[in-house]
PDB file of C-alpha atoms and ligand atoms in Angstrom:
ATOM      1  CA  MET A   1     232.108 -86.319  78.320  1.00 47.00           C
ATOM      2  CA  SER A   2     232.135 -88.456  81.453  1.00 47.00           C
ATOM      3  CA  ALA A   3     233.058 -87.501  84.991  1.00 49.00           C
ATOM      4  CA  ASP A   4     235.876 -90.048  84.814  1.00 50.00           C
ATOM      5  CA  PHE A   5     237.362 -88.226  81.883  1.00 51.00           C
ATOM      6  CA  PHE A   6     237.359 -84.992  83.890  1.00 57.00           C
ATOM      7  CA  ALA A   7     238.789 -86.686  86.973  1.00 55.00           C
ATOM      8  CA  ALA A   8     241.729 -87.745  84.847  1.00 59.00           C
ATOM      9  CA  LEU A   9     242.512 -84.166  83.815  1.00 67.00           C
ATOM     10  CA  ASP A  10     245.693 -82.750  85.285  1.00 72.00           C
ATOM     11  CA  ALA A  11     245.664 -79.520  87.242  1.00 69.00           C
ATOM     12  CA  GLY A  12     246.496 -76.871  84.670  1.00 81.00           C
ATOM     13  CA  THR A  13     244.231 -78.330  81.983  1.00 91.00           C
ATOM     14  CA  ARG A  14     241.821 -75.837  80.485  1.00 94.00           C
ATOM     15  CA  LEU A  15     238.645 -76.673  78.703  1.00 95.00           C
ATOM     16  CA  GLN A  16     236.822 -74.169  76.509  1.00 96.00           C
ATOM     17  CA  LEU A  17     233.109 -74.028  77.372  1.00 97.00           C
ATOM     18  CA  GLY A  18     232.186 -71.196  75.002  1.00 97.00           C
ATOM     19  CA  GLY A  19     233.715 -68.427  72.879  1.00 97.00           C
ATOM     20  CA  GLU A  20     234.769 -66.608  76.074  1.00 97.00           C
ATOM     21  CA  ALA A  21     234.158 -69.227  78.768  1.00 98.00           C
ATOM     22  CA  TRP A  22     236.744 -71.553  80.296  1.00 98.00           C
ATOM     23  CA  LEU A  23     237.119 -74.251  82.898  1.00 98.00           C
ATOM     24  CA  LEU A  24     240.562 -73.869  84.483  1.00 97.00           C
ATOM     25  CA  HIS A  25     241.007 -77.229  86.157  1.00 97.00           C
ATOM     26  CA  GLY A  26     242.713 -77.018  89.550  1.00 97.00           C
ATOM     27  CA  PHE A  27     243.619 -73.352  89.028  1.00 97.00           C
ATOM     28  CA  ALA A  28     243.024 -72.385  92.692  1.00 98.00           C
ATOM     29  CA  LEU A  29     245.084 -75.247  94.152  1.00 97.00           C
ATOM     30  CA  ASP A  30     248.380 -73.321  94.003  1.00 95.00           C
ATOM     31  CA  SER A  31     247.046 -70.709  96.407  1.00 97.00           C
ATOM     32  CA  ILE A  32     244.689 -72.927  98.429  1.00 98.00           C
ATOM     33  CA  ASP A  33     246.784 -72.738 101.635  1.00 98.00           C
ATOM     34  CA  ASP A  34     246.307 -68.969 101.666  1.00 98.00           C
ATOM     35  CA  LEU A  35     242.759 -68.989 100.321  1.00 98.00           C
ATOM     36  CA  LEU A  36     241.131 -71.277 102.890  1.00 98.00           C
ATOM     37  CA  PRO A  37     242.262 -69.416 106.047  1.00 98.00           C
ATOM     38  CA  ALA A  38     241.280 -66.090 104.424  1.00 98.00           C
ATOM     39  CA  LEU A  39     237.864 -67.488 103.574  1.00 98.00           C
ATOM     40  CA  LYS A  40     237.430 -68.764 107.124  1.00 98.00           C
ATOM     41  CA  ASP A  41     238.056 -65.256 108.481  1.00 98.00           C
ATOM     42  CA  VAL A  42     235.462 -63.807 106.096  1.00 98.00           C
ATOM     43  CA  ILE A  43     232.845 -66.366 107.151  1.00 98.00           C
ATOM     44  CA  ARG A  44     233.532 -65.654 110.816  1.00 98.00           C
ATOM     45  CA  ALA A  45     232.990 -61.917 110.236  1.00 98.00           C
ATOM     46  CA  ALA A  46     229.922 -62.395 108.001  1.00 98.00           C
ATOM     47  CA  PRO A  47     228.310 -65.778 108.747  1.00 98.00           C
ATOM     48  CA  PHE A  48     226.297 -67.735 106.169  1.00 98.00           C
ATOM     49  CA  ARG A  49     222.552 -67.124 106.171  1.00 97.00           C
ATOM     50  CA  HIS A  50     219.600 -68.373 104.149  1.00 97.00           C
ATOM     51  CA  MET A  51     218.213 -65.331 102.375  1.00 96.00           C
ATOM     52  CA  THR A  52     214.598 -64.981 101.341  1.00 96.00           C
ATOM     53  CA  THR A  53     213.618 -65.007  97.669  1.00 93.00           C
ATOM     54  CA  PRO A  54     211.353 -62.224  96.345  1.00 93.00           C
ATOM     55  CA  GLY A  55     208.618 -64.894  96.407  1.00 94.00           C
ATOM     56  CA  GLY A  56     209.112 -65.336 100.171  1.00 95.00           C
ATOM     57  CA  LEU A  57     210.907 -68.706 100.273  1.00 94.00           C
ATOM     58  CA  ALA A  58     214.144 -69.392 102.166  1.00 94.00           C
ATOM     59  CA  MET A  59     216.969 -70.120  99.699  1.00 94.00           C
ATOM     60  CA  SER A  60     218.459 -73.593 100.160  1.00 94.00           C
ATOM     61  CA  VAL A  61     221.898 -72.222  99.309  1.00 97.00           C
ATOM     62  CA  ALA A  62     223.367 -70.316 102.277  1.00 98.00           C
ATOM     63  CA  THR A  63     225.177 -67.137 101.277  1.00 98.00           C
ATOM     64  CA  THR A  64     227.464 -64.378 102.440  1.00 98.00           C
ATOM     65  CA  SER A  65     229.770 -61.881 100.713  1.00 98.00           C
ATOM     66  CA  CYS A  66     233.023 -59.992 100.959  1.00 98.00           C
ATOM     67  CA  GLY A  67     234.274 -56.921  99.148  1.00 98.00           C
ATOM     68  CA  ALA A  68     232.885 -53.383  98.839  1.00 98.00           C
ATOM     69  CA  LEU A  69     229.539 -54.774  97.687  1.00 98.00           C
ATOM     70  CA  GLY A  70     227.603 -57.849  98.799  1.00 98.00           C
ATOM     71  CA  TRP A  71     224.728 -59.601  97.072  1.00 98.00           C
ATOM     72  CA  ILE A  72     221.437 -59.885  98.953  1.00 97.00           C
ATOM     73  CA  SER A  73     217.954 -61.169  98.285  1.00 96.00           C
ATOM     74  CA  ASP A  74     214.759 -60.304 100.155  1.00 95.00           C
ATOM     75  CA  ARG A  75     211.088 -59.621  99.481  1.00 95.00           C
ATOM     76  CA  ARG A  76     212.088 -56.509  97.536  1.00 95.00           C
ATOM     77  CA  GLY A  77     214.299 -58.428  95.107  1.00 93.00           C
ATOM     78  CA  TYR A  78     217.980 -59.129  94.415  1.00 94.00           C
ATOM     79  CA  ARG A  79     220.652 -56.450  94.586  1.00 96.00           C
ATOM     80  CA  TYR A  80     224.138 -55.456  95.728  1.00 97.00           C
ATOM     81  CA  VAL A  81     224.458 -53.414  98.919  1.00 97.00           C
ATOM     82  CA  ARG A  82     227.365 -51.865 100.845  1.00 98.00           C
ATOM     83  CA  ARG A  83     226.230 -53.099 104.266  1.00 97.00           C
ATOM     84  CA  ASP A  84     225.607 -56.589 105.551  1.00 97.00           C
ATOM     85  CA  PRO A  85     221.952 -56.345 106.657  1.00 96.00           C
ATOM     86  CA  ASP A  86     222.621 -58.858 109.474  1.00 95.00           C
ATOM     87  CA  SER A  87     225.458 -56.918 111.119  1.00 95.00           C
ATOM     88  CA  GLY A  88     224.590 -53.408 109.932  1.00 96.00           C
ATOM     89  CA  HIS A  89     228.284 -52.963 109.018  1.00 97.00           C
ATOM     90  CA  GLY A  90     230.176 -53.123 105.764  1.00 98.00           C
ATOM     91  CA  TRP A  91     231.031 -56.559 104.347  1.00 98.00           C
ATOM     92  CA  PRO A  92     234.476 -57.923 105.233  1.00 98.00           C
ATOM     93  CA  PRO A  93     237.102 -56.651 102.777  1.00 98.00           C
ATOM     94  CA  MET A  94     238.104 -59.028 100.013  1.00 98.00           C
ATOM     95  CA  PRO A  95     241.267 -60.766 101.257  1.00 98.00           C
ATOM     96  CA  GLN A  96     244.325 -60.359  99.015  1.00 98.00           C
ATOM     97  CA  PRO A  97     244.759 -64.117  98.344  1.00 98.00           C
ATOM     98  CA  MET A  98     241.185 -64.274  97.028  1.00 98.00           C
ATOM     99  CA  LEU A  99     241.513 -61.101  94.956  1.00 98.00           C
ATOM    100  CA  GLY A 100     244.889 -62.166  93.557  1.00 98.00           C
ATOM    101  CA  MET A 101     243.720 -65.626  92.555  1.00 98.00           C
ATOM    102  CA  ALA A 102     240.543 -64.291  90.904  1.00 98.00           C
ATOM    103  CA  SER A 103     242.478 -61.695  88.880  1.00 98.00           C
ATOM    104  CA  LYS A 104     244.990 -64.321  87.742  1.00 98.00           C
ATOM    105  CA  ALA A 105     242.210 -66.711  86.700  1.00 98.00           C
ATOM    106  CA  ALA A 106     240.437 -63.945  84.759  1.00 98.00           C
ATOM    107  CA  ALA A 107     243.691 -63.033  82.990  1.00 98.00           C
ATOM    108  CA  ALA A 108     244.314 -66.693  82.128  1.00 97.00           C
ATOM    109  CA  ALA A 109     240.869 -66.766  80.509  1.00 97.00           C
ATOM    110  CA  GLY A 110     241.445 -63.605  78.448  1.00 97.00           C
ATOM    111  CA  PHE A 111     240.210 -60.879  80.832  1.00 97.00           C
ATOM    112  CA  PRO A 112     243.392 -59.099  82.003  1.00 97.00           C
ATOM    113  CA  ASP A 113     241.671 -56.073  83.586  1.00 93.00           C
ATOM    114  CA  PHE A 114     239.324 -57.788  86.015  1.00 97.00           C
ATOM    115  CA  GLN A 115     238.897 -55.804  89.237  1.00 94.00           C
ATOM    116  CA  PRO A 116     236.172 -57.462  91.287  1.00 97.00           C
ATOM    117  CA  ASP A 117     234.408 -55.427  93.962  1.00 97.00           C
ATOM    118  CA  ALA A 118     232.182 -58.269  95.204  1.00 98.00           C
ATOM    119  CA  CYS A 119     232.601 -61.923  96.027  1.00 98.00           C
ATOM    120  CA  LEU A 120     229.422 -63.906  96.632  1.00 98.00           C
ATOM    121  CA  ILE A 121     230.087 -66.979  98.759  1.00 98.00           C
ATOM    122  CA  ASN A 122     227.593 -69.847  98.393  1.00 98.00           C
ATOM    123  CA  ARG A 123     227.463 -72.858 100.708  1.00 98.00           C
ATOM    124  CA  TYR A 124     225.873 -76.075  99.442  1.00 98.00           C
ATOM    125  CA  ARG A 125     225.155 -78.859 101.905  1.00 98.00           C
ATOM    126  CA  PRO A 126     224.518 -82.294 100.319  1.00 98.00           C
ATOM    127  CA  GLY A 127     221.184 -82.120  98.488  1.00 98.00           C
ATOM    128  CA  THR A 128     221.412 -78.365  97.833  1.00 98.00           C
ATOM    129  CA  ARG A 129     221.024 -77.216  94.248  1.00 96.00           C
ATOM    130  CA  LEU A 130     220.942 -73.905  92.418  1.00 96.00           C
ATOM    131  CA  SER A 131     218.381 -73.569  89.659  1.00 93.00           C
ATOM    132  CA  LEU A 132     219.243 -72.150  86.231  1.00 96.00           C
ATOM    133  CA  HIS A 133     219.648 -68.378  86.273  1.00 95.00           C
ATOM    134  CA  GLN A 134     221.621 -65.542  84.676  1.00 96.00           C
ATOM    135  CA  ASP A 135     223.944 -63.241  86.639  1.00 95.00           C
ATOM    136  CA  ARG A 136     222.512 -59.881  85.629  1.00 94.00           C
ATOM    137  CA  ASP A 137     222.500 -57.757  88.793  1.00 91.00           C
ATOM    138  CA  GLU A 138     225.969 -56.358  88.026  1.00 94.00           C
ATOM    139  CA  ALA A 139     226.393 -52.874  86.561  1.00 90.00           C
ATOM    140  CA  ASP A 140     229.331 -53.716  84.286  1.00 89.00           C
ATOM    141  CA  MET A 141     228.616 -56.556  81.863  1.00 92.00           C
ATOM    142  CA  ALA A 142     232.037 -56.074  80.203  1.00 93.00           C
ATOM    143  CA  GLN A 143     233.584 -57.826  83.223  1.00 97.00           C
ATOM    144  CA  PRO A 144     233.478 -61.614  83.544  1.00 98.00           C
ATOM    145  CA  ILE A 145     232.287 -63.852  86.352  1.00 98.00           C
ATOM    146  CA  VAL A 146     235.049 -65.874  88.048  1.00 98.00           C
ATOM    147  CA  SER A 147     233.686 -68.891  89.921  1.00 98.00           C
ATOM    148  CA  VAL A 148     235.806 -71.022  92.279  1.00 98.00           C
ATOM    149  CA  SER A 149     234.726 -74.455  93.549  1.00 98.00           C
ATOM    150  CA  LEU A 150     235.868 -75.634  96.979  1.00 98.00           C
ATOM    151  CA  GLY A 151     235.089 -78.774  98.973  1.00 98.00           C
ATOM    152  CA  LEU A 152     232.665 -81.432  97.716  1.00 98.00           C
ATOM    153  CA  PRO A 153     232.415 -81.906  93.943  1.00 98.00           C
ATOM    154  CA  ALA A 154     229.353 -80.811  91.986  1.00 98.00           C
ATOM    155  CA  THR A 155     227.917 -80.807  88.492  1.00 98.00           C
ATOM    156  CA  PHE A 156     227.744 -77.310  87.022  1.00 98.00           C
ATOM    157  CA  LEU A 157     225.103 -76.685  84.379  1.00 98.00           C
ATOM    158  CA  PHE A 158     226.244 -74.282  81.683  1.00 98.00           C
ATOM    159  CA  GLY A 159     223.380 -73.337  79.398  1.00 97.00           C
ATOM    160  CA  GLY A 160     222.714 -70.905  76.605  1.00 97.00           C
ATOM    161  CA  ARG A 161     221.423 -67.352  76.398  1.00 95.00           C
ATOM    162  CA  THR A 162     217.856 -68.596  76.699  1.00 95.00           C
ATOM    163  CA  ARG A 163     216.461 -70.749  79.491  1.00 94.00           C
ATOM    164  CA  SER A 164     215.227 -73.346  77.027  1.00 94.00           C
ATOM    165  CA  GLU A 165     218.666 -74.189  75.611  1.00 96.00           C
ATOM    166  CA  ARG A 166     219.854 -77.502  77.040  1.00 95.00           C
ATOM    167  CA  PRO A 167     222.827 -76.952  79.393  1.00 97.00           C
ATOM    168  CA  VAL A 168     226.083 -78.917  79.238  1.00 97.00           C
ATOM    169  CA  ARG A 169     227.076 -80.706  82.452  1.00 97.00           C
ATOM    170  CA  VAL A 170     230.502 -79.771  83.750  1.00 97.00           C
ATOM    171  CA  PRO A 171     231.853 -81.765  86.707  1.00 97.00           C
ATOM    172  CA  LEU A 172     233.662 -79.423  89.112  1.00 97.00           C
ATOM    173  CA  SER A 173     236.053 -80.415  91.859  1.00 97.00           C
ATOM    174  CA  HIS A 174     237.946 -78.684  94.664  1.00 98.00           C
ATOM    175  CA  GLY A 175     240.144 -75.947  93.204  1.00 98.00           C
ATOM    176  CA  ASP A 176     238.450 -75.705  89.796  1.00 98.00           C
ATOM    177  CA  VAL A 177     237.734 -72.256  88.391  1.00 98.00           C
ATOM    178  CA  VAL A 178     235.166 -71.376  85.714  1.00 98.00           C
ATOM    179  CA  VAL A 179     235.369 -67.992  83.997  1.00 98.00           C
ATOM    180  CA  TRP A 180     232.626 -66.681  81.700  1.00 98.00           C
ATOM    181  CA  GLY A 181     232.453 -63.244  80.125  1.00 98.00           C
ATOM    182  CA  GLY A 182     232.053 -61.353  76.862  1.00 97.00           C
ATOM    183  CA  VAL A 183     229.735 -63.238  74.501  1.00 97.00           C
ATOM    184  CA  ASP A 184     229.107 -65.808  77.260  1.00 98.00           C
ATOM    185  CA  ARG A 185     228.470 -63.345  80.109  1.00 97.00           C
ATOM    186  CA  LEU A 186     224.692 -63.862  80.208  1.00 97.00           C
ATOM    187  CA  ARG A 187     224.612 -67.640  79.791  1.00 98.00           C
ATOM    188  CA  PHE A 188     222.175 -69.444  82.070  1.00 98.00           C
ATOM    189  CA  HIS A 189     223.895 -71.613  84.681  1.00 98.00           C
ATOM    190  CA  GLY A 190     223.113 -73.636  87.781  1.00 98.00           C
ATOM    191  CA  VAL A 191     224.246 -76.515  89.978  1.00 98.00           C
ATOM    192  CA  LEU A 192     222.740 -80.023  90.304  1.00 98.00           C
ATOM    193  CA  PRO A 193     222.026 -81.272  93.858  1.00 98.00           C
ATOM    194  CA  VAL A 194     225.346 -81.855  95.629  1.00 98.00           C
ATOM    195  CA  ALA A 195     225.891 -85.560  96.421  1.00 98.00           C
ATOM    196  CA  PRO A 196     226.543 -86.618 100.022  1.00 98.00           C
ATOM    197  CA  GLY A 197     230.213 -86.838 100.959  1.00 98.00           C
ATOM    198  CA  VAL A 198     232.926 -85.532 103.229  1.00 98.00           C
ATOM    199  CA  HIS A 199     235.706 -83.410 101.817  1.00 98.00           C
ATOM    200  CA  PRO A 200     239.051 -83.805 103.651  1.00 97.00           C
ATOM    201  CA  GLN A 201     239.502 -80.049 104.140  1.00 97.00           C
ATOM    202  CA  LEU A 202     235.963 -78.657 104.101  1.00 98.00           C
ATOM    203  CA  GLY A 203     233.811 -81.532 105.403  1.00 98.00           C
ATOM    204  CA  GLU A 204     230.187 -82.000 104.328  1.00 98.00           C
ATOM    205  CA  GLN A 205     229.844 -78.972 102.088  1.00 98.00           C
ATOM    206  CA  ARG A 206     230.696 -77.356  98.821  1.00 98.00           C
ATOM    207  CA  ILE A 207     231.626 -73.687  98.966  1.00 98.00           C
ATOM    208  CA  ASN A 208     231.586 -71.662  95.767  1.00 98.00           C
ATOM    209  CA  LEU A 209     233.079 -68.202  95.376  1.00 98.00           C
ATOM    210  CA  THR A 210     231.880 -65.970  92.554  1.00 98.00           C
ATOM    211  CA  PHE A 211     233.914 -62.845  91.961  1.00 98.00           C
ATOM    212  CA  ARG A 212     232.110 -60.019  90.206  1.00 98.00           C
ATOM    213  CA  LYS A 213     232.474 -56.409  89.225  1.00 97.00           C
ATOM    214  CA  ALA A 214     229.112 -55.403  90.609  1.00 97.00           C
ATOM    215  CA  GLY A 215     229.287 -51.604  90.840  1.00 95.00           C
ATOM    216  CA  ALA A 216     229.595 -49.169  87.971  1.00 89.00           C
ATOM    217  CA  SER A 217     233.145 -48.346  86.863  1.00 76.00           C
ATOM    218  CA  ALA A 218     234.440 -45.011  88.118  1.00 59.00           C
TER     219      ALA A 218
HETATM  220  C1  SIN B 301     226.382 -69.003  91.149  1.00 64.59           C
HETATM  221  O1  SIN B 301     225.837 -69.098  90.045  1.00 64.59           O
HETATM  222  O2  SIN B 301     226.246 -67.991  91.850  1.00 64.59           O
HETATM  223  C2  SIN B 301     227.203 -70.101  91.715  1.00 64.59           C
HETATM  224  C3  SIN B 301     227.552 -71.182  90.777  1.00 64.59           C
HETATM  225  C4  SIN B 301     228.225 -72.337  91.488  1.00 64.59           C
HETATM  226  O3  SIN B 301     227.963 -72.575  92.675  1.00 64.59           O
HETATM  227  O4  SIN B 301     229.035 -73.046  90.852  1.00 64.59           O
HETATM  228 FE1  FE2 B 302     225.166 -67.308  89.097  1.00 64.59          FE
END
């Protein structure tokens, strides 16, 4: 399927990527005027930083988090923590427009009880990529991942349950939401290098939000 085909999709179109995985094209656009200012406040309170991989390299993706738990990486590994190690304080709370949009997207994809407690915020400058990985640091695998693309477009790689399975390429644009859970929860995924460009609202960057239920259910 070509990028042109996707570009021609209307907001509201949904494309099934797996048994329990969906692309909800343009799903976040309805609430974008509330989402972007809320996101800006979060980034001001918890600025982007390049975390260190367990192998000691600086990640090319810059990250921050909001919600009760935030995702970090350092020499000791990957994990969710209650405090931002840079500020020593808790992460900024998850703003209601972000929480509301993520819950609605999850429900639209067949997960009506999604209550995220973490939102990982990734910033990709042109040239930044994210290599194939599984999201497996969360305690509750019954809950899906809800991923929201903002700013510059990118090609999302959606693979199988093993690293060797060839991923499908899914073009993502501003406002697109991908939800994967259930049988698709542990699918490998990644992002090809972001092409140079300037987005009218976000400039020279792609920002991706991934909403997760990271802590154990009460
Ligand atoms: C992620 O896997 O954490 C982010 C995926 C994306 O940027 O689309
Ligand atoms: Fe991921």
